[in-house]
GROMACS .gro file of C-alpha atoms in nm:
model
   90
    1UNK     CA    1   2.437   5.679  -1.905
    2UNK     CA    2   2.688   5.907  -1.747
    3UNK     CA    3   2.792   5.979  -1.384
    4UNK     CA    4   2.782   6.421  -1.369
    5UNK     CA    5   2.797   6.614  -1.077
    6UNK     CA    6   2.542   6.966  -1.047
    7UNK     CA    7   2.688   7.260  -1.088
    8UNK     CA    8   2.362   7.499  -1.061
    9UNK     CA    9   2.001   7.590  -1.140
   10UNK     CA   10   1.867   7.724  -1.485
   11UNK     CA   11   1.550   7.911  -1.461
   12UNK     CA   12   1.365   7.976  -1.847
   13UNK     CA   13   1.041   8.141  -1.807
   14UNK     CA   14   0.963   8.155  -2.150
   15UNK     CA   15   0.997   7.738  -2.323
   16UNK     CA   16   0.859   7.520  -2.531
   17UNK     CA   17   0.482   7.437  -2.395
   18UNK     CA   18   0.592   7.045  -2.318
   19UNK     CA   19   0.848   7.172  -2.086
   20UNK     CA   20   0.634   7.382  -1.838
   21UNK     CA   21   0.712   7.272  -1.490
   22UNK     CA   22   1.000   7.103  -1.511
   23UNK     CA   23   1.353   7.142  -1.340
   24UNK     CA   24   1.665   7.209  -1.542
   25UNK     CA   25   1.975   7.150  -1.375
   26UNK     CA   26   2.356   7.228  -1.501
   27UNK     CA   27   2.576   6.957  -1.513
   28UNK     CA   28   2.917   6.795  -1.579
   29UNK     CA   29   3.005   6.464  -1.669
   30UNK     CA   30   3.296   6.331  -1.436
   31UNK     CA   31   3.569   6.057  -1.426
   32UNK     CA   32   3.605   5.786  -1.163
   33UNK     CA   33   3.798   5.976  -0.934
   34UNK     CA   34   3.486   6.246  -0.947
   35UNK     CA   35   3.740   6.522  -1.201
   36UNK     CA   36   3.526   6.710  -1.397
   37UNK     CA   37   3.535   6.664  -1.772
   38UNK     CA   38   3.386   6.824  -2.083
   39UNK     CA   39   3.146   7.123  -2.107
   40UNK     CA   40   2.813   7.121  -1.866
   41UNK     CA   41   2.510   7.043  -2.083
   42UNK     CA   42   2.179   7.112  -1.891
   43UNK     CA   43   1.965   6.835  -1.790
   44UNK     CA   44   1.612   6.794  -1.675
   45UNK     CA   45   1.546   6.656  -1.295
   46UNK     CA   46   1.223   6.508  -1.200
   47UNK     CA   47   1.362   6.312  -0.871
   48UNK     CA   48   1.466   6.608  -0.696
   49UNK     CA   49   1.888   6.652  -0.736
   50UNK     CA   50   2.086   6.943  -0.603
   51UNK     CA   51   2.390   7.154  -0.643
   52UNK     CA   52   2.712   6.934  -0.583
   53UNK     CA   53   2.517   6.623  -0.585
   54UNK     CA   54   2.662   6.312  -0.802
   55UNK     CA   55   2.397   6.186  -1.070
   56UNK     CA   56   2.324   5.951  -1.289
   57UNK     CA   57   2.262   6.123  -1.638
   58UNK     CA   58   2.042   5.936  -1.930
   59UNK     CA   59   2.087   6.105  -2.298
   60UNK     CA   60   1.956   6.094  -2.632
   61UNK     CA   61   1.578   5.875  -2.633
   62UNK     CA   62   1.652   5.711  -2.353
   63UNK     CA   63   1.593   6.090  -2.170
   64UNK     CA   64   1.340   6.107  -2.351
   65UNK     CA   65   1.139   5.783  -2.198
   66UNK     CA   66   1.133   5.924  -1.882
   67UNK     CA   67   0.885   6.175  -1.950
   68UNK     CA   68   0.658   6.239  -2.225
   69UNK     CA   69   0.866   6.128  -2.555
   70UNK     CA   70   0.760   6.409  -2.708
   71UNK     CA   71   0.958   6.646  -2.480
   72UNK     CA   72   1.247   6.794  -2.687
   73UNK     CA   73   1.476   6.629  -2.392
   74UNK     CA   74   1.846   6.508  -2.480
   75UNK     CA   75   1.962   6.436  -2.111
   76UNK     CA   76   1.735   6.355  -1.771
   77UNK     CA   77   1.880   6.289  -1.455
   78UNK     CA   78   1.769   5.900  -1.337
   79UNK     CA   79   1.942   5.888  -1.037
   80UNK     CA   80   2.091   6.048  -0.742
   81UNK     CA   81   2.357   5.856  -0.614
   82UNK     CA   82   2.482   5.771  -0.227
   83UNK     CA   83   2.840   5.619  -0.315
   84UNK     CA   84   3.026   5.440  -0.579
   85UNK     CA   85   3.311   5.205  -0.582
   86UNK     CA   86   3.544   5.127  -0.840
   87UNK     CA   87   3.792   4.823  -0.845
   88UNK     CA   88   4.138   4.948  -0.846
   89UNK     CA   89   4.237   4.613  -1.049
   90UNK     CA   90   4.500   4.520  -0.794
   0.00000   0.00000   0.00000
Protein backbone atom coordinates (compact mmCIF):
# COMPACT_ATOMS: atom_id res chain seq x y z
CA UNK A 1 0.00 0.00 0.00
CA UNK A 2 1.03 3.55 -0.53
CA UNK A 3 0.23 6.87 1.26
CA UNK A 4 -0.89 9.51 -2.11
CA UNK A 5 -2.42 12.64 -1.80
CA UNK A 6 -5.56 13.71 -4.63
CA UNK A 7 -4.74 15.85 -7.02
CA UNK A 8 -8.24 15.90 -9.06
CA UNK A 9 -11.26 14.23 -10.66
CA UNK A 10 -11.26 12.10 -13.97
CA UNK A 11 -14.54 11.88 -15.62
CA UNK A 12 -14.65 8.84 -18.70
CA UNK A 13 -18.03 8.55 -20.10
CA UNK A 14 -17.27 6.01 -22.40
CA UNK A 15 -15.33 2.58 -20.18
CA UNK A 16 -15.17 -0.72 -19.92
CA UNK A 17 -18.88 -2.08 -18.83
CA UNK A 18 -17.38 -3.36 -15.18
CA UNK A 19 -16.41 0.12 -14.46
CA UNK A 20 -19.81 1.99 -14.81
CA UNK A 21 -20.38 4.01 -11.72
CA UNK A 22 -17.39 4.23 -10.22
CA UNK A 23 -15.12 7.24 -9.08
CA UNK A 24 -11.66 7.76 -10.52
CA UNK A 25 -9.52 9.97 -8.70
CA UNK A 26 -5.81 11.37 -9.67
CA UNK A 27 -3.24 10.74 -7.39
CA UNK A 28 0.38 10.96 -6.18
CA UNK A 29 2.26 8.83 -4.05
CA UNK A 30 4.10 10.94 -1.27
CA UNK A 31 7.06 10.68 1.22
CA UNK A 32 6.83 11.00 5.00
CA UNK A 33 7.13 14.53 5.14
CA UNK A 34 3.86 14.57 2.61
CA UNK A 35 6.58 15.71 -0.83
CA UNK A 36 5.12 14.51 -3.74
CA UNK A 37 6.92 11.80 -5.68
CA UNK A 38 6.59 9.99 -9.01
CA UNK A 39 3.93 10.47 -11.75
CA UNK A 40 -0.01 10.48 -10.60
CA UNK A 41 -1.56 7.17 -11.66
CA UNK A 42 -5.45 7.29 -11.37
CA UNK A 43 -7.15 5.33 -8.81
CA UNK A 44 -10.65 4.20 -8.16
CA UNK A 45 -12.56 5.59 -4.81
CA UNK A 46 -15.47 3.83 -3.42
CA UNK A 47 -15.23 5.51 0.29
CA UNK A 48 -15.71 8.89 -0.83
CA UNK A 49 -11.94 10.86 -0.97
CA UNK A 50 -11.41 14.37 -2.20
CA UNK A 51 -9.03 16.77 -3.77
CA UNK A 52 -5.99 17.38 -1.34
CA UNK A 53 -7.01 14.63 0.87
CA UNK A 54 -4.13 12.05 2.11
CA UNK A 55 -5.03 8.30 1.15
CA UNK A 56 -4.21 5.14 1.55
CA UNK A 57 -3.65 3.55 -2.00
CA UNK A 58 -3.92 -0.51 -2.58
CA UNK A 59 -2.31 -1.74 -6.12
CA UNK A 60 -2.01 -4.62 -8.23
CA UNK A 61 -4.84 -7.68 -6.95
CA UNK A 62 -5.03 -6.45 -3.85
CA UNK A 63 -7.16 -3.29 -5.74
CA UNK A 64 -8.64 -5.57 -7.27
CA UNK A 65 -10.35 -7.40 -4.01
CA UNK A 66 -12.06 -4.52 -3.16
CA UNK A 67 -14.49 -4.66 -5.82
CA UNK A 68 -15.45 -7.16 -8.25
CA UNK A 69 -11.97 -9.02 -9.20
CA UNK A 70 -12.86 -8.88 -12.44
CA UNK A 71 -12.61 -5.05 -12.67
CA UNK A 72 -9.51 -4.20 -14.80
CA UNK A 73 -8.41 -2.15 -11.44
CA UNK A 74 -4.52 -1.70 -10.64
CA UNK A 75 -4.93 0.86 -7.68
CA UNK A 76 -8.20 1.56 -5.20
CA UNK A 77 -8.14 3.94 -2.58
CA UNK A 78 -8.77 1.91 1.06
CA UNK A 79 -8.52 4.64 3.19
CA UNK A 80 -8.82 8.22 3.93
CA UNK A 81 -6.62 9.19 6.49
CA UNK A 82 -6.99 11.83 9.68
CA UNK A 83 -3.15 12.04 10.70
CA UNK A 84 0.00 10.11 10.67
CA UNK A 85 3.03 10.05 12.80
CA UNK A 86 6.35 8.98 12.06
CA UNK A 87 9.20 8.33 14.67
CA UNK A 88 11.98 10.68 14.05
CA UNK A 89 14.44 7.83 15.53
CA UNK A 90 15.86 10.20 18.11
Amino acid sequence: MHICKVKGNVWATRKEESLKGQKFLIVVNVDERQREIGTPYVAIDNIGAGVGELVIVASGSSARKVSDESMPVDAAIVGIIDSMEIDSGS
